Coordinates of C-alpha atoms and ligand atoms in Angstrom, one line a residue:
M1 CA 10.3 -6.0 -16.9
R2 CA 7.1 -4.2 -15.9
D3 CA 3.7 -5.6 -16.9
V4 CA 2.5 -2.1 -18.0
C5 CA 4.2 1.2 -18.5
I6 CA 1.8 4.1 -18.9
V7 CA 3.3 7.2 -20.6
G8 CA 1.6 10.3 -19.2
G9 CA 0.3 10.7 -15.7
G10 CA -2.6 13.1 -16.6
V11 CA -6.3 12.3 -16.5
A12 CA -6.4 9.3 -18.8
G13 CA -3.1 7.8 -17.6
L14 CA -4.0 8.0 -13.9
A15 CA -7.3 6.4 -14.5
A16 CA -5.7 3.6 -16.5
S17 CA -3.1 3.0 -13.8
I18 CA -5.8 2.7 -11.1
F19 CA -7.3 -0.2 -13.0
T20 CA -4.1 -2.0 -14.1
A21 CA -2.6 -1.8 -10.6
R22 CA -5.8 -2.9 -8.9
A23 CA -5.9 -5.9 -11.2
G24 CA -2.5 -6.8 -9.9
L25 CA -0.4 -5.7 -12.9
D26 CA 3.0 -4.3 -12.1
T27 CA 2.3 -0.7 -13.3
L28 CA 4.7 2.2 -13.8
V29 CA 3.5 5.7 -14.8
V30 CA 6.1 7.8 -16.4
D31 CA 5.1 11.5 -16.6
G32 CA 7.1 14.2 -18.3
G33 CA 5.4 17.2 -16.9
E34 CA 1.9 18.5 -16.3
S35 CA -1.6 17.5 -17.3
I36 CA -3.3 20.0 -19.6
L37 CA -6.1 20.0 -16.9
A38 CA -3.7 22.1 -14.7
R39 CA -4.7 25.0 -16.9
N40 CA -8.3 24.8 -15.8
A41 CA -9.7 27.4 -13.4
S42 CA -12.6 25.4 -11.9
L43 CA -13.6 21.9 -13.0
E44 CA -17.4 22.0 -13.0
N45 CA -18.6 19.2 -15.3
Y46 CA -17.0 16.2 -13.6
P47 CA -19.8 14.0 -12.1
G48 CA -19.6 13.7 -8.4
F49 CA -18.7 17.3 -7.6
P50 CA -22.0 19.2 -7.8
D51 CA -20.3 22.6 -7.2
G52 CA -17.1 21.7 -9.1
V53 CA -13.7 20.9 -7.8
D54 CA -10.2 22.5 -8.1
A55 CA -8.6 20.7 -11.0
R56 CA -5.2 20.5 -9.2
R57 CA -6.9 18.8 -6.2
Y58 CA -8.6 16.3 -8.5
L59 CA -5.2 15.5 -10.1
Q60 CA -3.5 15.1 -6.7
L61 CA -6.2 12.8 -5.4
S62 CA -6.1 10.7 -8.6
R63 CA -2.4 10.3 -8.2
E64 CA -2.9 9.3 -4.6
Q65 CA -5.5 6.8 -5.6
A66 CA -3.1 5.3 -8.2
R67 CA -0.3 5.0 -5.6
T68 CA -2.7 3.4 -3.1
A69 CA -3.7 0.9 -5.8
G70 CA 0.0 0.0 -6.2
A71 CA 1.1 2.0 -9.2
E72 CA 4.6 3.4 -9.1
F73 CA 5.7 6.8 -10.6
E74 CA 8.7 8.1 -12.4
L75 CA 9.3 11.6 -13.6
G76 CA 10.7 11.8 -17.0
R77 CA 9.8 12.5 -20.6
V78 CA 9.7 9.4 -22.8
T79 CA 11.7 10.0 -26.0
R80 CA 11.6 6.7 -27.8
A81 CA 9.6 3.4 -27.7
E82 CA 10.7 0.3 -29.6
P83 CA 10.2 -3.5 -29.4
V84 CA 12.7 -5.4 -27.3
D85 CA 12.7 -7.9 -30.1
E86 CA 11.5 -6.9 -33.6
T87 CA 10.5 -10.4 -34.4
D88 CA 8.5 -11.1 -31.2
L89 CA 6.3 -8.3 -29.8
E90 CA 5.4 -10.5 -26.8
A91 CA 9.0 -9.8 -25.6
G92 CA 7.7 -6.3 -24.7
F93 CA 8.9 -2.8 -25.4
R94 CA 11.9 -0.6 -24.4
L95 CA 11.3 3.0 -23.5
E96 CA 14.0 5.6 -23.4
T97 CA 13.5 8.6 -21.2
E98 CA 15.3 12.0 -21.1
G99 CA 18.2 11.6 -18.8
G100 CA 17.0 8.3 -17.2
E101 CA 17.7 4.6 -17.6
P102 CA 15.7 2.8 -20.3
L103 CA 12.5 1.1 -19.1
E104 CA 11.0 -2.2 -20.2
A105 CA 7.4 -3.2 -20.2
R106 CA 5.2 -5.9 -21.7
R107 CA 2.5 -3.4 -22.6
V108 CA 2.6 0.3 -23.2
I109 CA -0.4 2.7 -22.7
A110 CA 0.3 6.0 -24.4
A111 CA -1.7 8.7 -22.5
S112 CA 0.6 11.6 -23.3
W113 CA -1.8 14.0 -25.1
S114 CA 0.8 16.7 -25.9
D115 CA 3.4 14.4 -27.4
S116 CA 3.6 11.1 -29.2
D117 CA 6.8 11.5 -31.2
Y118 CA 8.3 8.7 -29.2
L119 CA 5.9 6.3 -30.8
V120 CA 7.3 6.9 -34.4
P121 CA 9.6 3.9 -34.3
L122 CA 6.7 1.6 -33.5
D123 CA 4.5 2.7 -36.5
V124 CA 1.3 2.6 -34.4
G125 CA -0.7 4.7 -36.9
R126 CA -0.5 8.3 -36.0
I127 CA -2.7 10.9 -37.7
Q128 CA -1.8 14.5 -38.0
R129 CA -4.5 17.2 -37.9
G130 CA -3.0 20.7 -38.1
S131 CA -0.3 20.9 -35.5
K132 CA -1.8 18.0 -33.4
H133 CA -1.1 14.2 -33.6
F134 CA -3.6 11.6 -32.7
V135 CA -3.2 7.8 -32.5
N136 CA -5.6 5.4 -34.3
V137 CA -7.1 2.9 -31.9
D138 CA -9.9 0.3 -31.9
G139 CA -12.9 0.5 -29.5
A140 CA -10.8 -0.6 -26.6
G141 CA -7.8 1.6 -27.2
R142 CA -5.6 -1.0 -29.0
T143 CA -3.3 0.4 -31.7
A144 CA -2.1 -1.4 -34.8
V145 CA 0.8 -2.8 -32.7
D146 CA -0.1 -5.6 -30.3
G147 CA 0.7 -4.6 -26.7
V148 CA 0.6 -0.8 -27.5
Y149 CA -2.5 1.2 -26.5
A150 CA -3.5 4.9 -26.6
A151 CA -5.9 6.6 -24.2
G152 CA -7.6 9.9 -23.6
R153 CA -7.3 12.9 -25.9
L154 CA -4.3 11.3 -27.8
A155 CA -6.8 8.7 -29.0
E156 CA -9.0 11.5 -30.3
E157 CA -11.5 11.3 -27.5
P158 CA -13.5 14.5 -26.8
H159 CA -11.5 17.1 -24.9
Q160 CA -13.2 16.6 -21.5
A161 CA -11.8 15.3 -18.3
I162 CA -14.5 12.8 -17.5
V163 CA -14.2 11.3 -21.0
A164 CA -10.4 11.1 -20.7
A165 CA -10.8 9.4 -17.3
G166 CA -13.4 6.9 -18.6
H167 CA -11.4 6.1 -21.7
G168 CA -8.2 5.6 -19.6
A169 CA -10.1 3.2 -17.4
K170 CA -11.4 1.3 -20.5
V171 CA -8.0 1.1 -22.0
G172 CA -6.5 0.0 -18.7
L173 CA -9.1 -2.8 -18.6
A174 CA -8.2 -3.8 -22.2
A175 CA -4.6 -4.2 -21.1
V176 CA -5.7 -6.3 -18.1
H177 CA -7.9 -8.5 -20.3
D178 CA -5.0 -9.0 -22.9
S179 CA -2.6 -10.0 -20.1
D180 CA -2.8 -13.3 -18.2
A181 CA -4.3 -11.7 -15.1
N182 CA -7.3 -13.6 -13.8
F183 CA -9.9 -10.9 -13.9
Y184 CA -13.7 -10.5 -14.1
H185 CA -14.8 -7.1 -12.9
D186 CA -13.2 -4.6 -10.4
W187 CA -16.1 -4.6 -7.9
V188 CA -16.5 -4.4 -4.1
T189 CA -19.8 -6.0 -3.1
P190 CA -21.5 -6.7 0.2
E191 CA -20.8 -10.0 1.9
G192 CA -22.9 -12.8 0.3
Y193 CA -23.5 -11.1 -3.0
F194 CA -21.8 -14.0 -4.8
T195 CA -21.2 -16.5 -2.1
G196 CA -24.9 -16.2 -1.0
R197 CA -25.8 -17.7 -4.3
G198 CA -23.3 -20.5 -4.1
R199 CA -20.8 -18.7 -6.4
E200 CA -17.1 -18.1 -5.8
V201 CA -16.1 -14.5 -5.5
P202 CA -14.9 -13.8 -9.1
P203 CA -11.3 -12.7 -9.6
G204 CA -11.0 -8.9 -9.3
C205 CA -14.1 -8.7 -7.0
E206 CA -14.2 -8.5 -3.3
E207 CA -17.0 -9.2 -0.8
I208 CA -16.8 -7.2 2.4
D209 CA -18.9 -7.5 5.6
D210 CA -20.7 -4.6 7.2
D211 CA -18.0 -3.9 9.8
E212 CA -15.4 -3.6 7.0
R213 CA -17.8 -1.5 4.9
L214 CA -18.3 1.0 7.8
E215 CA -14.6 1.1 8.5
R216 CA -13.7 1.8 4.9
D217 CA -16.4 4.5 4.7
E218 CA -15.1 6.2 7.9
A219 CA -11.5 6.2 6.5
A220 CA -12.7 7.5 3.1
R221 CA -14.7 10.3 4.7
A222 CA -11.8 11.3 7.0
R223 CA -9.5 11.5 4.0
M224 CA -11.9 13.6 2.0
L225 CA -12.5 16.0 4.9
E226 CA -8.7 16.4 5.3
A227 CA -8.1 16.8 1.5
F228 CA -10.8 19.5 1.2
S229 CA -10.0 21.3 4.4
E230 CA -7.8 23.9 2.8
P231 CA -7.6 25.6 -0.7
V232 CA -5.0 24.1 -3.0
D233 CA -1.8 26.0 -2.9
E234 CA -1.3 26.1 -6.7
E235 CA -2.5 28.5 -9.3
P236 CA -3.9 27.4 -12.7
T237 CA -1.2 27.3 -15.4
M238 CA -1.6 30.0 -18.0
H239 CA -1.4 29.2 -21.7
P240 CA 2.3 29.6 -22.7
S241 CA 1.5 32.1 -25.4
V242 CA -0.2 34.6 -23.0
S243 CA 2.3 37.2 -22.0
E244 CA 2.7 38.1 -18.3
Ligands
LIG1 C1 -7.6 25.7 -20.2 C2 -8.3 24.3 -20.1 C3 -9.4 24.1 -19.4 C4 -10.1 22.9 -19.4 N1 -11.2 22.8 -18.6 C5 -11.9 21.7 -18.7 C6 -13.1 21.6 -18.0 O1 -13.6 22.5 -17.3 N2 -13.8 20.4 -18.0 C7 -13.3 19.3 -18.7 O2 -14.0 18.3 -18.7 N3 -12.1 19.4 -19.3 C8 -11.4 20.5 -19.4 N4 -10.3 20.6 -20.1 C9 -9.8 19.4 -20.9 C10 -9.1 18.4 -20.1 O3 -8.0 19.0 -19.3 C11 -8.5 17.3 -21.0 O4 -9.5 16.8 -21.9 C12 -7.9 16.1 -20.3 O5 -6.9 16.6 -19.4 C13 -7.2 15.2 -21.3 O6 -6.6 14.1 -20.5 P1 -5.4 13.3 -21.1 O7 -5.0 12.3 -20.1 O8 -5.7 12.8 -22.5 O9 -4.2 14.4 -21.2 P2 -3.5 15.2 -20.0 O10 -4.3 15.3 -18.9 O11 -2.9 16.4 -20.6 O12 -2.3 14.2 -19.7 C14 -1.2 13.9 -20.5 C15 0.1 13.7 -19.6 O13 1.1 13.2 -20.5 C16 2.3 13.8 -20.1 N5 3.3 13.6 -21.2 C17 3.2 14.2 -22.4 N6 4.2 13.8 -23.2 C18 4.9 12.9 -22.5 C19 6.1 12.1 -22.7 N7 6.7 12.1 -23.9 N8 6.6 11.3 -21.7 C20 6.0 11.3 -20.5 N9 4.8 12.0 -20.2 C21 4.3 12.8 -21.2 C22 1.9 15.2 -19.8 O14 2.9 15.8 -18.9 C23 0.6 15.0 -19.0 O15 0.8 14.8 -17.6 C24 -9.5 21.8 -20.1 C25 -8.4 21.9 -20.8 C26 -7.7 23.2 -20.9 C27 -6.5 23.3 -21.7

């Protein structure tokens, strides 16, 4: 059984997976298709990219970051989620996927903006507005069912990528805090930041010396230069109702 299964590998799901995987939780992302952000022509309001960034490149790099953190991916649409044991939610959840084997996870993060029908058997508290469904959550993304969370647009966050990413991160951290992972903050600090004050390096944090910092910086710059050396070989996806 996985520690966390994240349904939806779009903006919020990827951000959540980076945090759960970096905290050491066995994390599986199940994605049934494409992030709605793939329809964007130029992502120009995401902090850190002063002249914008190709949305498909942003998604590719986020997926790469999640894999580097240890998250695993499976392609497939989740069709049903139910408790493994109705009388004990701590026993986790079983997820059925279209054409795949059922999956089991202690915690489920629903980050699947375009679809949440699979949550119906769990009675998490969905709200319908027009043709859209949202999921009711508390301030940390917890639904009415212990162990089930919702993140991003599905949790009725504003329809902006940075908000979905931030909310995904926050919900991922809630799942970490609700688990038995020993965790303080996910921080990388200069050597001595904690130990120089006679403190242990807290769980989830790391102290690195200057050589290590420069090595990491060099590797990060080389990767970004490579990633941005060519235009992305994918077009934005048009709205399905626009005719060719
Ligand atoms: C045309 C367009 C342009 C936009 N431009 C901007 C912009 O310039 N700036 C900005 O900030 N925001 C922009 N946005 C908004 C931004 O894309 C969204 O707010 C953001 O992607 C929401 O993130 P999310 O993770 O909640 O959903 P998504 O990124 O859509 O991720 C949801 C994921 O869940 C998967 N999924 C759905 N159902 C299932 C299932 N049953 N099983 C498994 N997986 C499933 C989907 O395949 C998808 O990968 C734009 C949106 C559109 C449509």
